[in-house]
Amino acid sequence: MTTALLSTKVAACCETLSLQEAWVFAKKPELKAVRDAFGETPCESNETIVVDALLPLAAPMAENLLPSWHTDTIQTTCALLVTFVTVLGVYFRPFTDQVVVPLLNAGRKMRRRNMDERLANTNLSEWKLVDQMLWQSVETCLDMMSSKSRYDLLPILDHYDACHSVSVQCLVLRQVEIVLGSWTKVELEPYFGHIRDLLHNAMHDRHLDIRMTARGAFSNFCHTWSEHMDELAHIPSPHMLNLLVDCYTRHDISTTNGPTSAAVDMVEDIMVEEEDTQDVVEGKDVVGRVDEVLDVHLSLVMYLLVFLTAPLWSLSLLLVGCLLWPVGISTKAQIGPMPSVDLLCEDQRSRDASDPKKDTRGCGEKQRRIQLA
């Protein structure tokens, strides 16, 4: 089958997509018809003609399909693009140049919705699930384009600074990482300065997701341009620079005593000091933890001994009490008799004699009363 049928199906699909009143149920059959016609068209040694037949579909797809908020429409579009890229490869570049940026915009994990969209679905959890599904479809499509096909990198590199979505910026960095690992160095040479500046900003971004994604791209960037390691050593943080020192030889980074070599030496010294300090702190922590554990164990042992020996203490106190009870009785028996009344009166008269003003008759009367009694 020639490309005539494919061109006819593409024209019919473009006409349907250009209609504002065309609903999702009218768009999906047209896209499937284009996919079936593409599957029946021989593409070997005829890639350029096939791409020319598909190219009229690029603009309506970028303007009407990818900005849509219908999940099925975007997923069907991404699946169709993956089919095109898998078969055509690098020949699909003219088509890819027109849809790569709209694909990035469709990959927002949380998209802004208008009033009609909010009224159609008020469930926030369903919004998040739909956005996650769309993001996965877009990521798969972009990864296939970046690895199998080719496109102009400048639009997506400029789009990184223009957009304010962390998820979209992570998608851009993801494509840069794939491109650096898939394209040849000759193809990447025109974008060296742009990629270097992009990675410099991303490596120092305030969002953790962006910094983590940029590290993978920066690793591929250093592997591609290892001869520029002396210049690239200024981009990462000191900890990342230490990883570069471990991965690449000192000859690759610097062969002189220039500022980069001094910076590398300083970073190495700092890292060694940090490791030594960390070892000392960890040693102190271990000693402190051992002391705490010993204190706890000794306390438990003491409580256990007290619990086990408490009945013995009670029994010993009882035995001591039984032994001392007869001794107490014998001690009471040895106490002498009380002094007699005569001795008391005599003592009273001696005190009265020392005081002449006091009447001494009271003592005699008390003595007679005691004798009569």
Coordinates of C-alpha atoms in Angstrom, one line a residue:
M1 CA 0.0 0.0 0.0
T2 CA 1.3 3.4 -0.9
T3 CA 1.2 6.6 1.2
A4 CA -1.9 7.8 -0.6
L5 CA -4.3 6.2 1.9
L6 CA -2.2 7.5 4.8
S7 CA -2.4 11.0 3.4
T8 CA -6.1 10.7 3.0
K9 CA -6.6 9.5 6.6
V10 CA -4.3 12.3 7.9
A11 CA -6.3 14.9 6.0
A12 CA -9.6 13.6 7.4
C13 CA -8.1 13.6 10.9
C14 CA -6.8 17.1 10.6
E15 CA -10.3 18.3 9.5
T16 CA -11.9 16.7 12.5
L17 CA -9.3 18.1 14.9
S18 CA -9.8 21.6 13.5
L19 CA -13.5 21.6 14.4
Q20 CA -14.2 23.2 17.7
E21 CA -17.3 21.2 18.3
A22 CA -15.5 17.9 17.7
W23 CA -15.8 15.8 20.9
V24 CA -13.4 13.2 22.2
F25 CA -15.5 10.4 20.8
A26 CA -15.0 11.9 17.3
K27 CA -11.2 12.5 17.7
K28 CA -10.2 9.0 18.9
P29 CA -11.6 7.1 15.9
E30 CA -9.8 9.4 13.5
L31 CA -6.5 8.9 15.4
K32 CA -7.0 5.1 15.3
A33 CA -7.7 5.3 11.6
V34 CA -4.4 7.1 11.0
R35 CA -2.6 4.5 13.2
D36 CA -4.1 1.6 11.1
A37 CA -3.2 3.3 7.8
F38 CA 0.3 3.9 9.1
G39 CA 0.7 0.2 10.1
E40 CA -0.2 -0.8 6.6
T41 CA 2.2 1.6 4.9
P42 CA 5.7 0.2 4.1
C43 CA 8.2 2.5 5.7
E44 CA 11.5 0.9 4.8
S45 CA 13.6 3.0 2.4
N46 CA 10.5 5.3 2.3
E47 CA 10.8 7.2 5.6
T48 CA 11.0 10.7 4.2
I49 CA 7.8 10.2 2.2
V50 CA 6.0 8.8 5.2
V51 CA 7.0 11.7 7.4
D52 CA 5.9 14.2 4.7
A53 CA 2.5 12.4 4.7
L54 CA 2.3 12.6 8.5
L55 CA 3.6 16.2 8.9
P56 CA 0.2 18.0 8.4
L57 CA -1.0 16.2 11.5
A58 CA 1.7 17.8 13.7
A59 CA 0.2 21.3 14.1
P60 CA -3.4 20.2 14.9
M61 CA -2.0 17.7 17.3
A62 CA 0.1 20.3 19.1
E63 CA -2.8 22.8 19.2
N64 CA -5.9 20.7 19.9
L65 CA -4.9 17.3 21.2
L66 CA -2.1 17.8 23.7
P67 CA -3.6 20.8 25.5
S68 CA -6.8 18.9 26.0
W69 CA -7.9 17.9 29.5
H70 CA -9.3 14.6 28.4
T71 CA -7.2 11.8 29.6
D72 CA -8.1 9.4 26.8
T73 CA -7.3 11.9 24.1
I74 CA -3.8 12.7 25.5
Q75 CA -3.0 9.0 26.1
T76 CA -4.2 8.0 22.6
T77 CA -2.1 10.9 21.1
C78 CA 1.0 9.8 23.1
A79 CA 0.6 6.2 22.1
L80 CA 0.3 7.2 18.4
L81 CA 3.5 9.3 18.7
V82 CA 5.3 6.4 20.2
T83 CA 4.3 4.2 17.3
F84 CA 5.6 6.8 14.8
V85 CA 8.9 7.3 16.6
T86 CA 9.5 3.6 17.0
V87 CA 9.2 3.0 13.3
L88 CA 10.7 6.2 11.8
G89 CA 13.4 6.9 14.3
V90 CA 15.6 9.9 13.4
Y91 CA 13.6 10.6 10.2
F92 CA 10.7 11.7 12.5
R93 CA 12.6 14.9 13.5
P94 CA 10.4 17.4 11.5
F95 CA 7.4 16.1 13.3
T96 CA 9.1 16.0 16.7
D97 CA 10.2 19.6 16.5
Q98 CA 6.6 20.7 16.5
V99 CA 5.2 18.6 19.4
V100 CA 8.0 18.3 21.9
V101 CA 7.2 21.5 23.8
P102 CA 3.4 20.9 23.9
L103 CA 4.2 17.5 25.2
L104 CA 6.3 19.1 28.0
N105 CA 3.3 21.3 28.9
A106 CA 1.0 18.3 29.0
G107 CA 3.3 16.7 31.5
R108 CA 2.3 18.8 34.5
K109 CA 1.6 16.7 37.5
M110 CA -0.9 19.4 38.7
R111 CA -2.5 21.3 35.9
R112 CA -4.5 24.5 36.2
R113 CA -8.1 23.9 35.4
N114 CA -10.7 26.4 34.3
M115 CA -14.2 26.7 35.7
D116 CA -15.8 24.2 33.3
E117 CA -13.2 21.5 34.2
R118 CA -13.8 22.1 38.0
L119 CA -17.6 21.8 37.6
A120 CA -17.2 18.6 35.5
N121 CA -15.2 17.0 38.3
T122 CA -15.0 18.3 41.9
N123 CA -13.0 15.4 43.3
L124 CA -9.4 16.5 44.0
S125 CA -8.1 12.9 44.5
E126 CA -9.4 12.0 41.0
W127 CA -7.6 15.1 39.6
K128 CA -4.3 13.9 41.1
L129 CA -4.8 10.4 39.7
V130 CA -5.6 11.7 36.3
D131 CA -2.6 14.0 36.3
Q132 CA -0.3 11.2 37.4
M133 CA -1.6 9.0 34.5
L134 CA -1.1 11.8 32.0
W135 CA 2.4 12.5 33.3
Q136 CA 3.4 8.9 32.9
S137 CA 2.1 8.8 29.3
V138 CA 3.9 12.0 28.4
E139 CA 7.1 10.9 30.1
T140 CA 7.1 7.6 28.1
C141 CA 6.5 9.4 24.9
L142 CA 9.2 12.0 25.5
D143 CA 11.7 9.3 26.5
M144 CA 11.1 7.5 23.3
M145 CA 11.5 10.6 21.3
S146 CA 14.8 11.6 23.0
S147 CA 16.3 8.2 22.6
K148 CA 15.1 7.1 19.1
S149 CA 14.5 10.4 17.3
R150 CA 16.2 13.8 17.1
Y151 CA 14.9 17.3 17.6
D152 CA 16.1 20.8 18.2
L153 CA 17.2 21.1 21.8
L154 CA 17.1 24.9 22.0
P155 CA 13.2 25.2 22.4
I156 CA 13.1 22.8 25.4
L157 CA 16.2 24.4 27.0
D158 CA 14.6 27.8 26.7
H159 CA 11.3 26.4 27.9
Y160 CA 13.0 25.4 31.2
D161 CA 13.5 29.0 32.1
A162 CA 10.1 30.1 30.8
C163 CA 8.0 27.6 32.7
H164 CA 7.4 27.7 36.4
S165 CA 6.4 24.0 37.0
V166 CA 8.8 21.8 38.8
S167 CA 7.4 18.7 37.1
V168 CA 8.0 20.2 33.6
Q169 CA 11.5 21.3 34.6
C170 CA 12.2 17.8 35.8
L171 CA 11.0 16.4 32.4
V172 CA 13.3 18.8 30.6
L173 CA 16.3 17.6 32.7
R174 CA 15.2 14.0 32.1
Q175 CA 15.3 14.6 28.4
V176 CA 18.7 16.2 28.6
E177 CA 20.0 13.2 30.5
I178 CA 18.6 10.8 27.8
V179 CA 19.9 12.9 25.0
L180 CA 23.4 13.1 26.5
G181 CA 23.4 9.3 26.7
S182 CA 21.9 8.6 23.3
W183 CA 23.1 11.2 20.8
T184 CA 26.5 11.5 19.3
K185 CA 29.0 14.1 20.5
V186 CA 28.8 15.7 17.0
E187 CA 25.1 16.2 17.4
L188 CA 25.4 17.6 20.9
E189 CA 28.3 20.0 20.2
P190 CA 26.1 23.0 19.2
Y191 CA 24.3 22.8 22.6
F192 CA 27.4 22.6 24.9
G193 CA 27.1 26.1 26.3
H194 CA 23.3 26.0 26.7
I195 CA 23.4 22.6 28.5
R196 CA 26.2 23.7 30.7
D197 CA 24.3 26.9 31.9
L198 CA 21.1 24.9 32.3
L199 CA 22.8 22.3 34.5
H200 CA 24.6 25.0 36.5
N201 CA 21.2 26.6 37.4
A202 CA 19.5 23.2 38.1
M203 CA 22.3 21.9 40.3
H204 CA 21.8 24.9 42.6
D205 CA 18.0 25.1 42.4
R206 CA 16.0 25.3 45.7
H207 CA 13.8 22.3 44.8
L208 CA 15.2 18.9 45.7
D209 CA 13.5 17.1 42.8
I210 CA 15.2 19.4 40.3
R211 CA 18.6 19.0 41.9
M212 CA 18.4 15.2 42.0
T213 CA 17.3 15.0 38.4
A214 CA 20.1 17.4 37.4
R215 CA 22.7 15.2 38.9
G216 CA 22.0 12.4 36.5
A217 CA 22.2 14.8 33.5
F218 CA 25.4 16.3 34.9
S219 CA 27.0 12.9 35.2
N220 CA 26.3 12.1 31.5
F221 CA 27.4 15.6 30.6
C222 CA 30.8 15.0 32.3
H223 CA 31.1 11.7 30.6
T224 CA 30.5 13.2 27.2
W225 CA 32.9 16.2 27.6
S226 CA 35.5 14.7 29.9
E227 CA 38.1 16.9 28.4
H228 CA 36.3 19.9 29.9
M229 CA 36.4 18.6 33.5
D230 CA 38.6 21.5 34.6
E231 CA 35.8 23.8 33.6
L232 CA 32.9 21.7 34.8
A233 CA 34.4 21.2 38.3
H234 CA 33.1 24.6 39.3
I235 CA 29.5 23.7 38.6
P236 CA 28.6 21.2 41.4
S237 CA 28.6 21.6 45.2
P238 CA 31.7 20.5 47.2
H239 CA 30.2 17.1 47.9
M240 CA 29.4 16.5 44.2
L241 CA 32.9 17.7 43.3
N242 CA 34.4 15.1 45.7
L243 CA 32.4 12.4 43.7
L244 CA 33.9 13.8 40.5
V245 CA 37.4 13.4 42.0
D246 CA 36.6 9.8 42.8
C247 CA 35.2 9.1 39.4
Y248 CA 37.7 10.9 37.3
T249 CA 41.5 11.1 37.6
R250 CA 43.2 14.2 38.8
H251 CA 44.8 14.5 35.3
D252 CA 41.2 14.9 33.8
I253 CA 40.3 17.6 36.2
S254 CA 43.5 19.6 36.4
T255 CA 47.2 19.0 35.6
T256 CA 48.4 22.3 36.9
N257 CA 48.4 24.1 40.2
G258 CA 45.7 26.4 39.0
P259 CA 42.6 27.5 40.9
T260 CA 40.7 24.4 40.1
S261 CA 43.4 22.1 41.5
A262 CA 43.5 24.2 44.6
A263 CA 39.8 24.0 44.9
V264 CA 39.9 20.2 44.5
D265 CA 42.7 20.0 47.2
M266 CA 40.7 22.2 49.5
V267 CA 37.5 20.1 49.0
E268 CA 39.5 16.9 49.7
D269 CA 40.9 18.4 52.9
I270 CA 37.5 19.5 54.0
M271 CA 36.0 16.1 53.3
V272 CA 38.8 14.4 55.3
E273 CA 38.3 16.7 58.2
E274 CA 34.5 16.1 58.1
E275 CA 35.1 12.4 58.1
D276 CA 37.5 12.6 61.1
T277 CA 35.1 14.8 63.0
Q278 CA 32.3 12.5 62.2
D279 CA 34.3 9.5 63.5
V280 CA 35.1 11.3 66.7
V281 CA 31.5 12.3 67.2
E282 CA 30.3 8.8 66.5
G283 CA 32.9 7.4 68.9
K284 CA 31.6 9.8 71.7
D285 CA 28.1 8.8 70.9
V286 CA 28.9 5.1 71.1
V287 CA 30.7 5.6 74.5
G288 CA 27.8 7.6 75.8
R289 CA 25.3 5.0 74.6
V290 CA 27.4 2.2 76.3
D291 CA 27.4 4.1 79.6
E292 CA 23.6 4.6 79.4
V293 CA 23.1 1.0 78.7
L294 CA 25.3 -0.1 81.6
D295 CA 23.4 2.2 84.0
V296 CA 20.1 0.8 82.9
H297 CA 21.3 -2.8 83.3
L298 CA 22.8 -2.1 86.8
S299 CA 19.6 -0.5 87.9
L300 CA 17.6 -3.5 86.7
V301 CA 20.0 -5.9 88.5
M302 CA 19.6 -3.9 91.8
Y303 CA 15.8 -3.9 91.5
L304 CA 15.9 -7.6 90.9
L305 CA 18.1 -8.2 94.0
V306 CA 15.8 -6.1 96.2
F307 CA 12.8 -7.9 94.9
L308 CA 14.3 -11.4 95.5
T309 CA 15.9 -10.6 99.0
A310 CA 12.9 -8.7 100.4
P311 CA 11.3 -11.9 102.0
L312 CA 14.7 -12.8 103.5
W313 CA 15.0 -9.4 105.1
S314 CA 11.5 -9.7 106.6
L315 CA 12.4 -13.2 108.0
S316 CA 15.7 -12.0 109.4
L317 CA 14.0 -9.0 111.2
L318 CA 11.4 -11.5 112.7
L319 CA 14.2 -13.7 114.0
V320 CA 16.1 -10.8 115.5
G321 CA 12.9 -9.6 117.3
C322 CA 12.2 -13.1 118.7
L323 CA 15.8 -13.3 120.0
L324 CA 15.7 -9.9 121.7
W325 CA 12.3 -10.3 123.4
P326 CA 13.6 -12.5 126.4
V327 CA 16.5 -10.1 126.8
G328 CA 14.0 -7.3 127.2
I329 CA 12.1 -9.2 129.9
S330 CA 15.3 -10.0 131.9
T331 CA 16.3 -6.4 131.7
K332 CA 13.1 -5.3 133.2
A333 CA 13.5 -7.8 136.0
Q334 CA 16.9 -6.4 137.0
I335 CA 15.5 -2.9 137.6
G336 CA 15.8 -2.0 141.4
P337 CA 12.8 -1.1 143.8
M338 CA 11.4 2.3 144.1
P339 CA 12.9 4.5 147.0
S340 CA 10.9 4.4 150.3
V341 CA 8.8 7.3 151.7
D342 CA 11.3 8.0 154.5
L343 CA 14.0 8.6 152.0
L344 CA 11.8 11.0 150.1
C345 CA 10.8 12.9 153.2
E346 CA 14.4 13.2 154.4
D347 CA 15.4 14.6 151.0
Q348 CA 12.5 17.0 151.2
R349 CA 13.6 18.2 154.7
S350 CA 17.1 18.8 153.5
R351 CA 15.8 21.0 150.8
D352 CA 13.5 22.9 153.2
A353 CA 16.4 23.5 155.6
S354 CA 18.2 25.2 152.8
D355 CA 15.1 27.5 152.4
P356 CA 14.2 28.9 156.0
K357 CA 11.1 30.8 154.7
K358 CA 9.4 27.6 153.6
D359 CA 7.0 25.8 156.0
T360 CA 8.4 22.4 157.1
R361 CA 5.2 21.1 158.6
G362 CA 3.9 19.9 155.4
C363 CA 6.4 17.1 155.2
G364 CA 5.5 15.8 158.7
E365 CA 1.8 15.8 157.9
K366 CA 2.5 14.0 154.6
Q367 CA 4.6 11.4 156.5
R368 CA 1.8 10.7 159.0
R369 CA -0.8 10.4 156.3
I370 CA 1.4 7.9 154.5
Q371 CA 2.0 5.9 157.7
L372 CA -1.7 5.8 158.5
A373 CA -2.5 4.6 155.0

